[in-house]
Amino acid sequence: MSTPFLTHHGSSSGWTPPKDRVYHRSPRGGSSEMRRALALVAAMVTFACLAGFGPGAMARDSAPEEPTVRGVSGAVELSEDADVAAWQRLQYGMFIHWGLFSELGGVWQGEPVTRGYSEQIQMWANISEEDYLGVAERFRPDRFDPAEICSLAKQAGMRYIVITSKHHDGFSMFDTDSTTYDIVDSTPYGKDPMRALADECRSQGLKFGFYFSLVDWHQGHAFAGNNSNPIPASMEPVIKQQIRELMTNYGDIAEVWFDMAAPTADQSEAFASIVREHQPHAAINSRVWNNRGHFRTLGDNEVPDVPLDGAWQTPSSIYHETWGYRSWQKRDDLPGKVRDLVTGLTSVRARGGNYLLNIGPRGDGSVVEFEADVLGGIGDWLDRHPGAVLDASATRFGGQPWGEVTVNGRELFLHVTNWPADRQLRLPGLATNVTDVREDGAASGLDWRFDGDDLVVTLPEQPQDEVLPVIQVDLAGKLRVIPRNTVALGSDTSAVIQPADIESGHSYADQGYYDSNRRTTVRQTAHITTGKSSEVSIAVTGQARPDASYRVTVGDKSRVVRGSDLTTNAIGPFRVRPRAVTPVTVRLDQPTHPGEDLGLRIDTMLVGQAGQVVSWLEAPDQLEQGASTDIPVHVTNLGTRPVSGTTVLRTPEGWQAGDAADYTDLAPGGTFTTTMTVTVPATTPLGNYTLTADATGEKHIVELDASLTVVPPNVAVGKTATQISTAHEGVPARAVDGNTNGAYFDGSVTHTAEPSHQAWWQVDLGESHPIDSIEVWNRTDCCSERLSDYWVLASDTPFTTDSLDEAKAAPGVTALHQAGTAGRPTTVDLGGAKGRYVRIQLASTTNPLALAEVIVRAQPAA
C-alpha cells in the first residue's frame, strides 16, 4: 500500500491518512484511491518547491501541523549474541588462498589447467600423491611478507584476515604434529608462516582467522567434483587434532572458516565444540555443516536478492574464475575491477553481511601486483567516502533499482551503481526529516523534495566519483522508515492483510553438505498503523506446524502459541499505539538454529479491534473471465461471548456465488469458515470489482470487502512447452503448470543447462490468440537476478532458431525487451498482438534460464 505525504514535525516526521478517508474496507481499491489523493498533494508540493525554493529546498516546511505517523527504525540491528555482534562489526576482511597449489599457478606439465579452480589443481589435473609431494620439495616461499600483507589489508580498509591453513589437498600450511605432510616438515622453507602472519596481525591491530577444509585428499578422500565426501571415522582424529592445534597455538582467533565435505551431525558438533572450547569468542561459519555455525556463508560472490535475517557473509574473489594463484589469469581493466568489487562490498554491507575479499599470492609468497593495485583502489574509494561503508549500518531499504543504502548515525548514504537517465533518484519510505543532500565530498548541495514518503533527489549530469558515486543525505534525527505495503487500519480498526503485504525474513539451512543448502523463511512481518490507541487481535489463515511454538509479537508485546492454535484461534489482545507503524511479527519461539524454517504459510492475516465480530474473505488479486473460483469466507469472533448468525458473499450483478451459510455459537477467538464458489461470466468487462462478506445476527459486525481485477483467461496453462536444454530436472512444463510457488525443490521452477547461450523457453498455445498480457514469474529461492535483460516474444509461426537476434527479426514477431530483473510477476502488455507461440529468451551468453510460471492472458481465439 502506498503511504501518503510526510508532514513536518520537528526532528522526525511521518504520514497521515486524510481524515475523511477509510482504507481498511478495500485494501486494494482503497490503496489506489489513496494514491490518487496523494498525487494531488504531491503535485501541489512539487509546484511549491519549484516556484518558491532553491537548491536543497524542502517543501514540507509549509505542511500543516497534524499528528504524524512514526516510522520503524531504519537501521538493521546486529545480533543479540555479543560475540556474533563483535564479528559483524568487523564488516570487511581479507581472504587469502595460499598453499602448495600456489607453486603450480594453475599449470601442470607446461599446460594451463582450465578446469575448475586453480587451488584444486591436484584434482583437476589428476596429479598423483608422489608428484604433488615433489612440488613440496621445491616450495620455498621466501617472499612471503606478513607485514606487507597486513599493511595492504589495512590500506584497503580491511579489519581482519582469514588464511587457508589447509585446503582440499590436505597439505598443512602450519606446524602440525598430526602428519609430516606440512610446510615445516616437507618443504625446504621449514617455517610456520601461519604463526608469523597471526603475530603480525596482532601487531598491526587486525583480527585473525583460519580457513580449514574438511576435505583431505592426502588422508584418503577421493577426488570428487562436488567435494561432498563423507568423513570416515579413521580421519576424525587427524581433523580434530589439527583443529585443536589451530585453536591453541596462534593466539586469539576471530573466525573459523570450515569448508566442504559431508560430515555427520555428530561430527559437525564435535568440530565446532573444539573451537568453542578453546576460542569461545570465535565466529564459526556455516560450512562446519548441519547448522552448527554462528553465521551463514553464502555462495561465492553472492549478493542476496531477499532480506536475510541473522549473521551472514559473502566470500568474494578478485577473479571469479579462481581463488588460488593462476599465472595465466587475465588481469586487465583495473578501474573496472575496482568498480565491480566496490559495488560488491557496498551491496553486501548495505544488506547486512560481512564481505571477505580474496587474494591469491604466488608460490613464492609475493602478492600479485594487480591484486595489490585493486586493493589500493578500493582503499582510495573508502578514504573518499569515510563512514559510508565502514562503521555504517545496513538499512531496511534493501537493494534499489539505482543502488544501495547505508546509514551512519544521522548520515544516510545512497550508493548509486546505476545513474538514473532522468537524473531523478527516488528513495521510498523515508520517515525522517532531511536537512541537506549533496554528493559525498562535494561542497554544494543538490535539489531534493518529498513526493509522498519518497525522497526524490535531482542528480547532476555526471557523477563526481567515477568508481561509485555516493549521495549523502543529512537527517534531522534517527533514521526511520515506513516499510513497503504498510497497511492503515480504519475507524473500526480492522484490515485484511494479504501475503503480498507481508515481509519475509530469510536465512539458510543445510543437511550436512554444500548442495543441501536451502533458503528458509524464519520471520513473517506485517506493518500496520492506526489513528487511535486500540486493543487488537490477530487471526491467521494458512498452514502451520501443529507441534511448533510460535512467538507472535505486536509492537513490543508477545504471545507464544502452538501451531495448532495459530491458524484456528485469534491471538490477543495487543495494545497498538496511535500514529505509529507497528510491526506484527511471527517467529518460532525457540528455533533449534537461526536458519530453522517457520513451516508456516500465511494465506491472510486479519487485524481486528478486540470486541468486534468481523466478516471477511480471502479473495485473489485477479479473477478470470468465464472461470469459477472457490473463495473462503470467514467470520471471526473477537468478542467475549459466543455469537450466531449468517454470512453471504455479495458480488457484482450477474455473477454467481454460493448460498448463505449459518454459524452457531461461534466461541470467542474462533473463526467460522465456509467456501463459496464465485463464477465470473465470460462476458464480464475487464476491470476492477468489489466483493463483500456480509453477515447478520450481531449489532456490531464489521463487514470487510476486497477489490480485485477481472482479467482474460490464461491460455498457456497445460500447453506444450519446450526449452533450449534441460538441467537439474527443471522440465519446461513447470512454467505452465499453474504453480507460481517459485521454489525449485518444490517442483515449481524450470532450468536450462549451465552455462547457456541466450537460453530460451517457449510454449505453443495451440492456436493464435490476441494476447492481452504475459506474466513472467521469477523463482523465489535463489538466483532471481539471472532472469534479467530478457525478451518476451510472440509469433503466429514457430520459432526455428536459437539466436535471439534472428528470433526477434523474424517476420510477424512481436518482441519486447525487459531490462530489469523479473518480479512476481512482471506483467508485459502486448496490446492485443496476435500469437500462437510465446518465447522468453535471455540476452546473456552464460546464464541459465529458470522460470516459475509464464501466464499468457488472451481473449478466446476467433
PDB file of C-alpha atoms in Angstrom, residues 244 269-279:
ATOM      1  CA  ARG A 244      42.795 -28.162  18.249  1.00  0.00           C
ATOM      2  CA  GLU A 269      29.106 -30.785  16.563  1.00  0.00           C
ATOM      3  CA  ALA A 270      32.464 -32.284  17.581  1.00  0.00           C
ATOM      4  CA  PHE A 271      34.440 -29.950  15.292  1.00  0.00           C
ATOM      5  CA  ALA A 272      32.501 -26.873  16.390  1.00  0.00           C
ATOM      6  CA  SER A 273      32.865 -27.887  20.059  1.00  0.00           C
ATOM      7  CA  ILE A 274      36.649 -27.863  19.793  1.00  0.00           C
ATOM      8  CA  VAL A 275      36.512 -24.298  18.530  1.00  0.00           C
ATOM      9  CA  ARG A 276      34.064 -23.245  21.251  1.00  0.00           C
ATOM     10  CA  GLU A 277      36.202 -24.887  23.938  1.00  0.00           C
ATOM     11  CA  HIS A 278      39.435 -23.142  23.039  1.00  0.00           C
ATOM     12  CA  GLN A 279      38.193 -19.994  21.262  1.00  0.00           C
TER      13      GLN A 279
END
